[in-house]
Short mmCIF file of C-alpha atoms in Angstrom, two decimals:
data_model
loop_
_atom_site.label_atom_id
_atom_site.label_comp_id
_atom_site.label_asym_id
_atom_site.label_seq_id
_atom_site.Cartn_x
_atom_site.Cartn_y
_atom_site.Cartn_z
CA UNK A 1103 110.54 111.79 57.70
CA UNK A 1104 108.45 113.56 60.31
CA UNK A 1105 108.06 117.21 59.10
CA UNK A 1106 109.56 119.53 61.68
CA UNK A 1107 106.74 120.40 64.10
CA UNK A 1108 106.28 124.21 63.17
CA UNK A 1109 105.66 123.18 59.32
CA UNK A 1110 103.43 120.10 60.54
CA UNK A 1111 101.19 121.94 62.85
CA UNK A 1112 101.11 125.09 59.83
CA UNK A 1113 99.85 121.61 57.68
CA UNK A 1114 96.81 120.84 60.45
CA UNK A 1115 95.41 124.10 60.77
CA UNK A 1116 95.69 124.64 56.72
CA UNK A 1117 94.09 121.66 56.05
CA UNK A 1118 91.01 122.87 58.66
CA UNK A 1119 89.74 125.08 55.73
CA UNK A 1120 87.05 123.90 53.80
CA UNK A 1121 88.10 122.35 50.43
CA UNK A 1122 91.96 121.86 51.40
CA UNK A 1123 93.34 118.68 51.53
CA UNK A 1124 96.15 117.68 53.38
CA UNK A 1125 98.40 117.77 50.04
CA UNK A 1126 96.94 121.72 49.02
CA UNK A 1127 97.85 122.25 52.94
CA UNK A 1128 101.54 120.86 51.97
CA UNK A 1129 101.68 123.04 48.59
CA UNK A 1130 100.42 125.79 50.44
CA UNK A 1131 102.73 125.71 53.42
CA UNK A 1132 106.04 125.15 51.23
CA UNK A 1133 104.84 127.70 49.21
CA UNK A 1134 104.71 130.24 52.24
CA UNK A 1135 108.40 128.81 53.91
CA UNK A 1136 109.78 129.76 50.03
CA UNK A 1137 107.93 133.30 50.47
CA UNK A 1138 109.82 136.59 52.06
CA UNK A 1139 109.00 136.68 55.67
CA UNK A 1140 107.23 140.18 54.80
CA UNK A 1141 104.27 138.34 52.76
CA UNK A 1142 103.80 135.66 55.71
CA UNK A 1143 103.51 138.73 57.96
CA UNK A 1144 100.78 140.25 55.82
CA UNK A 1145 98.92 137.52 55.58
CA UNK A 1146 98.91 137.19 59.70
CA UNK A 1147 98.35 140.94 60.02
CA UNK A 1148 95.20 140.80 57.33
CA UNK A 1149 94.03 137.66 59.53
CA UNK A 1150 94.42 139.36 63.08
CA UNK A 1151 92.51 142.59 61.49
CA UNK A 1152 89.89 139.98 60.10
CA UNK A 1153 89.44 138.29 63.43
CA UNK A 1154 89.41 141.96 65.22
CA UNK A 1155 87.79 144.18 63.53
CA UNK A 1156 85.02 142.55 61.59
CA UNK A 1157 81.60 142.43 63.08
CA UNK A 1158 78.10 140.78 61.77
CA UNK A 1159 75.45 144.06 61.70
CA UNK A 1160 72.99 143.78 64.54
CA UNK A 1161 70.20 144.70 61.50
CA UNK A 1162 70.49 142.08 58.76
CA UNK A 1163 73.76 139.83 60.17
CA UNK A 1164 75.84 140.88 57.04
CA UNK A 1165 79.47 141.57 57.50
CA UNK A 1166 80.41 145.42 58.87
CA UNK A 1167 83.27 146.97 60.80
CA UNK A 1168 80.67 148.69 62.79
CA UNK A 1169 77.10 147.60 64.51
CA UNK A 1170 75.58 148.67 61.54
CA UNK A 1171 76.69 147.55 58.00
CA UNK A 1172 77.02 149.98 54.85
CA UNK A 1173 73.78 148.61 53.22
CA UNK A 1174 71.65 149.02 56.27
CA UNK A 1175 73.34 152.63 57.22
CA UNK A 1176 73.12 153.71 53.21
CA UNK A 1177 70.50 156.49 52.89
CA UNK A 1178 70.17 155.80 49.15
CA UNK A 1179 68.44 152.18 50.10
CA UNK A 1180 64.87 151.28 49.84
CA UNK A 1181 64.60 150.48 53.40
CA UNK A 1182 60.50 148.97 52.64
CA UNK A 1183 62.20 146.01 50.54
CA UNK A 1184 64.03 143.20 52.38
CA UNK A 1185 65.61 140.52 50.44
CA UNK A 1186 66.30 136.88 53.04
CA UNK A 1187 69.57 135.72 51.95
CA UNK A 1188 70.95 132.29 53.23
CA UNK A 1189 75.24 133.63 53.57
CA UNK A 1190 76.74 136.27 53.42
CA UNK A 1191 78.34 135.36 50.19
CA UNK A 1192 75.00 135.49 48.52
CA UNK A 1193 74.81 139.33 49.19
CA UNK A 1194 77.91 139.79 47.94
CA UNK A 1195 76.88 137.98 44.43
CA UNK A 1196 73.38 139.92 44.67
CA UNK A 1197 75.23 143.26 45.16
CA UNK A 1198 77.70 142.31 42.47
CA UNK A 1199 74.11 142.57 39.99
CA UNK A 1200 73.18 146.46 41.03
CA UNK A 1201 69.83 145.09 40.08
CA UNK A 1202 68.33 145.45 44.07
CA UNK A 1203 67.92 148.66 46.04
CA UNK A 1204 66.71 147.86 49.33
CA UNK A 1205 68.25 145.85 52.25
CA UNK A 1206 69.27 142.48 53.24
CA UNK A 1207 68.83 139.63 55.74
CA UNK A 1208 71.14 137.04 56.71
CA UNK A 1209 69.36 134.05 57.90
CA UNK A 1210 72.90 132.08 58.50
CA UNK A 1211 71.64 128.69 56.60
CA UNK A 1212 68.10 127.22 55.95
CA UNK A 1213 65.60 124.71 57.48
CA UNK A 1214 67.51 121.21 57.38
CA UNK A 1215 66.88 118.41 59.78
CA UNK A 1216 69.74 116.17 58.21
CA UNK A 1217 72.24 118.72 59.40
CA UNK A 1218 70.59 119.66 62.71
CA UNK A 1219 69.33 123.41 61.03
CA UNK A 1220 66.46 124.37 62.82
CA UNK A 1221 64.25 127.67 62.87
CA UNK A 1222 65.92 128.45 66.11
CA UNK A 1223 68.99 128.11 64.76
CA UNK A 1224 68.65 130.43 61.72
CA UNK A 1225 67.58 134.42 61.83
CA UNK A 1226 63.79 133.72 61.93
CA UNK A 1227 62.66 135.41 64.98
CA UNK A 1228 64.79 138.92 63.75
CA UNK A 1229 63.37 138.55 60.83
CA UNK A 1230 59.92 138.81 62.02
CA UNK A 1231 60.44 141.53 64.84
CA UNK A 1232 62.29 143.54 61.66
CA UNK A 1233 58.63 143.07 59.51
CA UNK A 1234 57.03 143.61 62.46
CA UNK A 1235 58.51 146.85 63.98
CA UNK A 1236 59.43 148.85 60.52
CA UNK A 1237 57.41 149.73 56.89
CA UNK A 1238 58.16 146.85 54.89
CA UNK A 1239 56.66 146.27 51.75
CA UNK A 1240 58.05 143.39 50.35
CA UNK A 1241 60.25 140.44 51.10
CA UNK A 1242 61.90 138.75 48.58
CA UNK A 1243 63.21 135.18 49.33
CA UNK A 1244 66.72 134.81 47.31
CA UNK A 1245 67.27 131.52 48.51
CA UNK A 1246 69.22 128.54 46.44
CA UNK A 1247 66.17 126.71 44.28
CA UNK A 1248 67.13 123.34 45.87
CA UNK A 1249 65.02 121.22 47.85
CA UNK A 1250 66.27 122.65 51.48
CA UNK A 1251 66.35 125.87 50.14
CA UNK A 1252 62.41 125.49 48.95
CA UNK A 1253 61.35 124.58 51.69
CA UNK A 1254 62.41 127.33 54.20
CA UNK A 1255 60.80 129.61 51.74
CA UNK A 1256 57.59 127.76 52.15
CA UNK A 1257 58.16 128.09 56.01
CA UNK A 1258 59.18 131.79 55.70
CA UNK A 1259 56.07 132.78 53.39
CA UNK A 1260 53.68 130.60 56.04
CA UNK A 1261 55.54 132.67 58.65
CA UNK A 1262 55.45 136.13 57.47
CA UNK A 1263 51.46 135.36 55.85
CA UNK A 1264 49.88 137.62 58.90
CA UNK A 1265 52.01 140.90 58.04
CA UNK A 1266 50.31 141.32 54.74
CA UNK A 1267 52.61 142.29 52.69
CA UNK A 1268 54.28 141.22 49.02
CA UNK A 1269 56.26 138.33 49.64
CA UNK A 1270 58.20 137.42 46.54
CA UNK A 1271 60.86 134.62 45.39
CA UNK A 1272 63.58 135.22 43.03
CA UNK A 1273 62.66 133.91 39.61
CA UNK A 1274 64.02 130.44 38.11
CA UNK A 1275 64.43 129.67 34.27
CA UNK A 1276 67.09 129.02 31.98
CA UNK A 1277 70.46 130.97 32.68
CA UNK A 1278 71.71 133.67 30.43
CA UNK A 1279 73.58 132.30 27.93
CA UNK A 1280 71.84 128.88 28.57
CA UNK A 1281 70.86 126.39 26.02
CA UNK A 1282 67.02 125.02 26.00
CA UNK A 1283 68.52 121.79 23.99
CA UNK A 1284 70.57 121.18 27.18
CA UNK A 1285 68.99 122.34 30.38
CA UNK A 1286 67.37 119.35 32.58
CA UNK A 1287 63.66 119.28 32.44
CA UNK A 1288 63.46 120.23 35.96
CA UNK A 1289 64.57 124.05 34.74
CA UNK A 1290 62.58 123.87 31.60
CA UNK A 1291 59.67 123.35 33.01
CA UNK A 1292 59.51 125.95 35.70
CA UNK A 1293 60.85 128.28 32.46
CA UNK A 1294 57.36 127.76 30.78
CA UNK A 1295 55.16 128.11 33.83
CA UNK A 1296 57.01 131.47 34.93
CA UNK A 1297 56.96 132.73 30.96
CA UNK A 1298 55.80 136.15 31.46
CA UNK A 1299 54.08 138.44 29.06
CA UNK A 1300 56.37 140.72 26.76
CA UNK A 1301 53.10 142.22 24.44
CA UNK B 296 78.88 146.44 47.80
CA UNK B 297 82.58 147.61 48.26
CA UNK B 298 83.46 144.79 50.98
CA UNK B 299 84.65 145.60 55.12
CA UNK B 300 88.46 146.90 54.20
CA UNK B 301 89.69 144.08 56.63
CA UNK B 302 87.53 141.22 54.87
CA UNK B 303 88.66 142.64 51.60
CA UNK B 304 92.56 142.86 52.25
CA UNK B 305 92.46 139.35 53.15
CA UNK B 306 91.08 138.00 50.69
CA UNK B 307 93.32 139.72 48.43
CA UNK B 308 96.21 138.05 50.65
CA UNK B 309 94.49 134.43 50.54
CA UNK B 310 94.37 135.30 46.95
CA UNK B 311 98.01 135.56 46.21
CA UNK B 312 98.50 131.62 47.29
CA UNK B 313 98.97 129.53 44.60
CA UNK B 314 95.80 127.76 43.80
CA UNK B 315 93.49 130.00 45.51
CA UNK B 316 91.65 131.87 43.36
CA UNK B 317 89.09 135.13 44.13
CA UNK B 318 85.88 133.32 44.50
CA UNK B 319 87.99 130.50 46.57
CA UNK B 320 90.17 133.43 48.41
CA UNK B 321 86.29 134.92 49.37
CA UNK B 322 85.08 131.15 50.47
CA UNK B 323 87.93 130.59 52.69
CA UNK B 324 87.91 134.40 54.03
CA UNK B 325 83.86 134.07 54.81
CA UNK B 326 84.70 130.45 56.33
CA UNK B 327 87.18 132.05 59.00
CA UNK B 328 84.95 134.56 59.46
CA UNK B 329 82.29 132.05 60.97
CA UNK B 330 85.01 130.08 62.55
CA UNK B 331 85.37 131.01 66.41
CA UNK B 332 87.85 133.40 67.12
CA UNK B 333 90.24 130.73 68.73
CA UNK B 334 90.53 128.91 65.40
CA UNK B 335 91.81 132.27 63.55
CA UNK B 336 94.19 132.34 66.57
CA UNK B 337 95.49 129.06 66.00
CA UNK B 338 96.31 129.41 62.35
CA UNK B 339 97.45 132.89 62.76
CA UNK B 340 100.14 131.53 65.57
CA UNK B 341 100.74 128.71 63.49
CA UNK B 342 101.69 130.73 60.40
CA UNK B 343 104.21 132.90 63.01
CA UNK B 344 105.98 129.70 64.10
CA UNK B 345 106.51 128.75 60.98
CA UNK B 346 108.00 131.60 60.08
CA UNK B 347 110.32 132.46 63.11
CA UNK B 348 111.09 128.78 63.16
CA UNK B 349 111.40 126.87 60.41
CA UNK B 350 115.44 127.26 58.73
CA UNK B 351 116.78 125.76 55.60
CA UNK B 352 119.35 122.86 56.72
CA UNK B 353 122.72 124.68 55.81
CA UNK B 354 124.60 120.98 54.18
CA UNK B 355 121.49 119.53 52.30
CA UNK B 356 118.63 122.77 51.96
CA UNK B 357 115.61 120.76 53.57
CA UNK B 358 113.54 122.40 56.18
CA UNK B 359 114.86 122.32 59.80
CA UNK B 360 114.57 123.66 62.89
CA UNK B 361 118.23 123.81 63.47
CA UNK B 362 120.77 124.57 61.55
CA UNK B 363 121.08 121.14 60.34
CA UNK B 364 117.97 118.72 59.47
CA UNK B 365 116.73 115.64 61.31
CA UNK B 366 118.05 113.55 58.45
CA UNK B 367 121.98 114.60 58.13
CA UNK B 368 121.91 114.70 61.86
CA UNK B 369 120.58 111.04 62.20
CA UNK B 370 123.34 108.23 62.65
CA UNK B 371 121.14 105.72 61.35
CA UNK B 372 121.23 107.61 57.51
CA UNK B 373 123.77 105.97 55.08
CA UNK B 374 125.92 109.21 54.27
CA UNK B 375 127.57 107.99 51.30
CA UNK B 376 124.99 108.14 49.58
CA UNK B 377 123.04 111.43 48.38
CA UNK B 378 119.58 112.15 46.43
CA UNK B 379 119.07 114.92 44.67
CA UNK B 380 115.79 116.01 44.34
CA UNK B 381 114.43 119.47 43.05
CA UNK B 382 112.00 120.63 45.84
CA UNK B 383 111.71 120.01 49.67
CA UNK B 384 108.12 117.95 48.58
CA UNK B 385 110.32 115.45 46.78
CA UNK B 386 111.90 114.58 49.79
CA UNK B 387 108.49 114.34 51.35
CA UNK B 388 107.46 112.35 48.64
CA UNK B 389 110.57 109.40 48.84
CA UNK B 390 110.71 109.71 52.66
CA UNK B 391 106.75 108.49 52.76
CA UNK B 392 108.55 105.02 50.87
CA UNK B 393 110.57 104.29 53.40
CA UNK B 394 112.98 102.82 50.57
CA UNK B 395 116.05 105.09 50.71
CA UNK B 396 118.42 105.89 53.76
CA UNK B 397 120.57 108.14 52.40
CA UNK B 398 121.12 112.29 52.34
CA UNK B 399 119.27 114.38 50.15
CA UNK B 400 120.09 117.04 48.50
CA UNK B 401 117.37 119.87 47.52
CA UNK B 402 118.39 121.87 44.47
CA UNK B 403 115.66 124.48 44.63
CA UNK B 404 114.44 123.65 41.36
CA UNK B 405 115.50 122.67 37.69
CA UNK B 406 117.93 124.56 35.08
CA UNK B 407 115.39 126.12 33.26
CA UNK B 408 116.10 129.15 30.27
CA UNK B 409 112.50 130.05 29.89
CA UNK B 410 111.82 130.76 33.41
CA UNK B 411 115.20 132.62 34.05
CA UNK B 412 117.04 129.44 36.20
CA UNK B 413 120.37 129.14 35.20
CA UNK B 414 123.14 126.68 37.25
CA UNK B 415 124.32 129.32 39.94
CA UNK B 416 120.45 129.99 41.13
CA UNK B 417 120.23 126.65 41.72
CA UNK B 418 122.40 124.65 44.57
CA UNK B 419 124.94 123.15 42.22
CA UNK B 420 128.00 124.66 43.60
CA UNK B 421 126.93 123.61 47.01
CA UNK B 422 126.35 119.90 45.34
CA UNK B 423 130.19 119.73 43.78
CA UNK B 424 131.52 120.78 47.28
CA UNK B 425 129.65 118.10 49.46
CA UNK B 426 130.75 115.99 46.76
CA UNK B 427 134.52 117.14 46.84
CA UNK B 428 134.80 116.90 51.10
CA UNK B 429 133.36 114.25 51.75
CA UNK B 430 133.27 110.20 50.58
CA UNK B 431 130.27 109.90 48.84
CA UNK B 432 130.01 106.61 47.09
CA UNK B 433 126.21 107.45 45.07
CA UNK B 434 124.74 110.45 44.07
CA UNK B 435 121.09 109.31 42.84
CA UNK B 436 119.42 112.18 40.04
CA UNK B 437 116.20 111.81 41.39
CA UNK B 438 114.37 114.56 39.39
CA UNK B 439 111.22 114.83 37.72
CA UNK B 440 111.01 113.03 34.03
CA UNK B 441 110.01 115.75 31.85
CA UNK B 442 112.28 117.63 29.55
CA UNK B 443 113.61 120.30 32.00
CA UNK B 444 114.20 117.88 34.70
CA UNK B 445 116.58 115.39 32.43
CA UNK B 446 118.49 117.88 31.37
CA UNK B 447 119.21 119.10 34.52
CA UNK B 448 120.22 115.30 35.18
CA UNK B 449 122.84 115.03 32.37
CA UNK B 450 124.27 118.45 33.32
CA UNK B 451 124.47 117.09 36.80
CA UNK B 452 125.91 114.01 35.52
CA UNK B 453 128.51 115.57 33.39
CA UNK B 454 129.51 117.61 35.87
CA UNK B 455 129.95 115.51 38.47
CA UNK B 456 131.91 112.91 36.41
CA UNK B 457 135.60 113.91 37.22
CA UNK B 458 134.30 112.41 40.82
CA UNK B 459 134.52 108.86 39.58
CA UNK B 460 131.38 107.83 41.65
CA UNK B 461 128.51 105.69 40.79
CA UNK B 462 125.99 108.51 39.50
CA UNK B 463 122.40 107.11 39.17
CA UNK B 464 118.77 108.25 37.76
CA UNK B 465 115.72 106.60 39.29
CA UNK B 466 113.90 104.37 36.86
CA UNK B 467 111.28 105.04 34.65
CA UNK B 468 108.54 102.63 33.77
CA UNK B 469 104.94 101.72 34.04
CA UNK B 470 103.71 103.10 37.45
CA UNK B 471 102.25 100.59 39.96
CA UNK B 472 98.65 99.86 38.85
CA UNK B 473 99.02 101.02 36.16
CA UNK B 474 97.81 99.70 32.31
CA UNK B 475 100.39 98.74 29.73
CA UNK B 476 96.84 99.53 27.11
CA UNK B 477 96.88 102.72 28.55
CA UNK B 478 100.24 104.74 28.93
CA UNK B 479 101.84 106.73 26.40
CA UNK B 480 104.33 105.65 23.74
CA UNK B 481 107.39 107.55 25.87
CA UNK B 482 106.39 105.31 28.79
CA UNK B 483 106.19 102.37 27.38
CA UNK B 484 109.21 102.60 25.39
CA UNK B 485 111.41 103.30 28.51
CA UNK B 486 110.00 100.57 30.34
CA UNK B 487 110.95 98.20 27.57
CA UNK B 488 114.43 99.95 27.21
CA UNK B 489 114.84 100.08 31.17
CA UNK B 490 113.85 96.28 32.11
CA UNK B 491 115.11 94.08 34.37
CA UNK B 492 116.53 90.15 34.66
CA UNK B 493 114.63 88.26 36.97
CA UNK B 494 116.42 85.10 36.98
#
């Protein structure tokens, strides 16, 4: 049977998103034909609102609804402490902590030839004007501890060496909750070389 | 953070699809954020046509765009014969065979006491009277082989009896590649019960 075009072209653009396959895309679309026609249109309205109305702030390339986001707006924030952030999504998980006070920069991916990632291609060059034009202190580098991810940090803290000022990564070591007996040696051993001193 | 209200609200829509859950609802939302603007068109005018569009075929309750589907309107279809299945994705499912040439007919699920289906929210009724008007010579019980879905088959069955037509189930048995070593007791034992003469 060829699906009746409407449903079939629903199907294509469904199974566009990242980690739906074409048989989620078929769940997903049946599942919305055997929904009232008021939740499809909520979904579409939330989606046209989406498309229209959010904006990435000018400052640190988070997601706003103005040219500014919250964070970078908020008076409460220490405005001398910048944390580098690969996504978005990581300053949602960092925010989710209430452990960090200060603001945020978006770099939109990190240094990876395989993929075609350059410097140009990432939020370098704001990055530096930002150090360079306002009081920071510090920068800490939040980005993922894998080998792409290392590396742009390397880059950054070559980058930002002539601004003198505290450049800091975000610690690795065994989760919480985390069991030594299990954790790959990898983790261990950066554990025991970032021990720090509790006496 | 408390997230834009537009970014928020759909992922709180994304999140009501079955499947999807928060963190997966906040993937895809940050995804379509990045995508271009076109791309959010085409899925939201996607999602529209579906809805204006798409009908339920009034004899056999498969999607359509008319009133009746592609398959009852084809001459080529043998309508003597009809399948019932439970959900428009079963008829997906045996169409992709390209072994059966009949109708269909889509119940809209299975009798089930637990989850509050009894035999008039499901399209029994409807079944009896395509039965009644017109010469059907099979009906074929083509619904899923776990407890709710053969009892729905020997209700059908019983039901439509007084008919005095050749009422079928679709066979169970080892699936295709599969391991005789391997599949359960049930399995096996219908496969044994259900075989066929080869010469």
């Amino acid at each position: 049977m060829i699906l009746p075009e409407p449903l079939e072209i629903l199907i294509e653009e469904l199974n566009k998103l990242p980690s739906i396959g074409r048989k989620t895309a078929q769940r997903l679309a049946l599942h919305l034909l055997k929904s009232q026609k008021e939740d499809i249109s909520n979904l579409v309205n939330s989606l046209i609102s989406m498309r229209d109305n959010i904006k990435i702030c000018s400052k640190c390339f988070n997601v706003s609804v103005d040219d500014e986001c919250e964070i970078c707006k908020s008076p409460k924030r220490d405005n001398s402490v910048i944390c580098v952030v690969e996504e978005v999504s990581d300053v949602i998980a960092i925010e989710k902590t209430n452990e960090f006070n200060g603001l945020y920069h978006v770099l939109g991916g990190v240094l990876s030839p395989l993929s075609g990632k350059d410097a140009a291609s990432l939020k370098i060059d704001e990055l530096v004007k930002r150090v360079s034009n306002s009081n920071i202190k510090e920068i800490i580098l939040a980005l993922n501890p894998d080998t792409e991810g290392e590396s742009t940090a390397l880059y950054l803290a070559k980058i930002l060496k002539r601004f003198n000022i505290k450049i800091t990564r975000i610690a690795r070591g065994l989760p919480i909750g985390g069991d030594i007996e299990f954790a790959d040696e990898a983790t261990i051993g950066r554990a025991v070389l970032g021990r720090i001193i509790l006496e």
